[in-house]
Amino acid sequence: QVQLVESGGGFVQAGGSLRLSCAASGRTFTNYPVGWFRQAPGKEREFVAGIGGFTDYADSVKGRFTISRDSAKNVVHLQMNSLKPDDTGVYYCAAKLRADGGVYRRTPFYDYWGQGTQVTVSS
């Protein structure tokens, strides 16, 4: 059984940066696909970025966000630069435990989810 914990959220002004972390215990990430999702009040949870055998980004964050994996620490990071008010939401990390090298944009593909960390970007 895997436990995922997100951290690094907070309040920032537009144009600022945050680095989110997703730490796993119970299992190692190794090549398991990991995704970041976010959800604003009244909206559906949406894909932000994913990492597996390659990386993938939503068009809305491409060029501003970077997902990376620190295998030694069993942590996946999401570096968020040039933040906009529309980036506001609860950010969740998710892990798929089959190391298939894929990257997935849809929530049903993931086996484990963290509890989320709040990101608020003011104008």
Phi, psi and omega in degrees: 000138185250138172248130178243134180229122176268149175208166175105355179288170180168194179255128178220158173275156176307137183093349181278183184227151172218153172237116177269149178232144176237109182257135182247143172228156181096321176217158174268148177294315188040243181260011180296137176298138177229136179234153170249133177231161176219156181216123174264156180305132179077004181238162178284154174293132184236149178292139178246305183201153179216155179220135176208245169285350178207181177244155182215146183223145169295147181302327184292341182243356183300132182089347180247326183252149177225127176259140181212161182237130173251092186296325181297325181262356182058047183227141171246133183250153169232105176276123184241115179244164178050049185294145180240157176305328179292348176281353182298137177162178173270126182259130181240143168255153181218148182231139172254131189270358173267117183280073184263000178079001182275170172230132190236136183260352185250139186301325183296344180285344186263145184265328184225145181228145170277179182272349175097155175224136186279132173239124179235124181244119181265153180275000000 
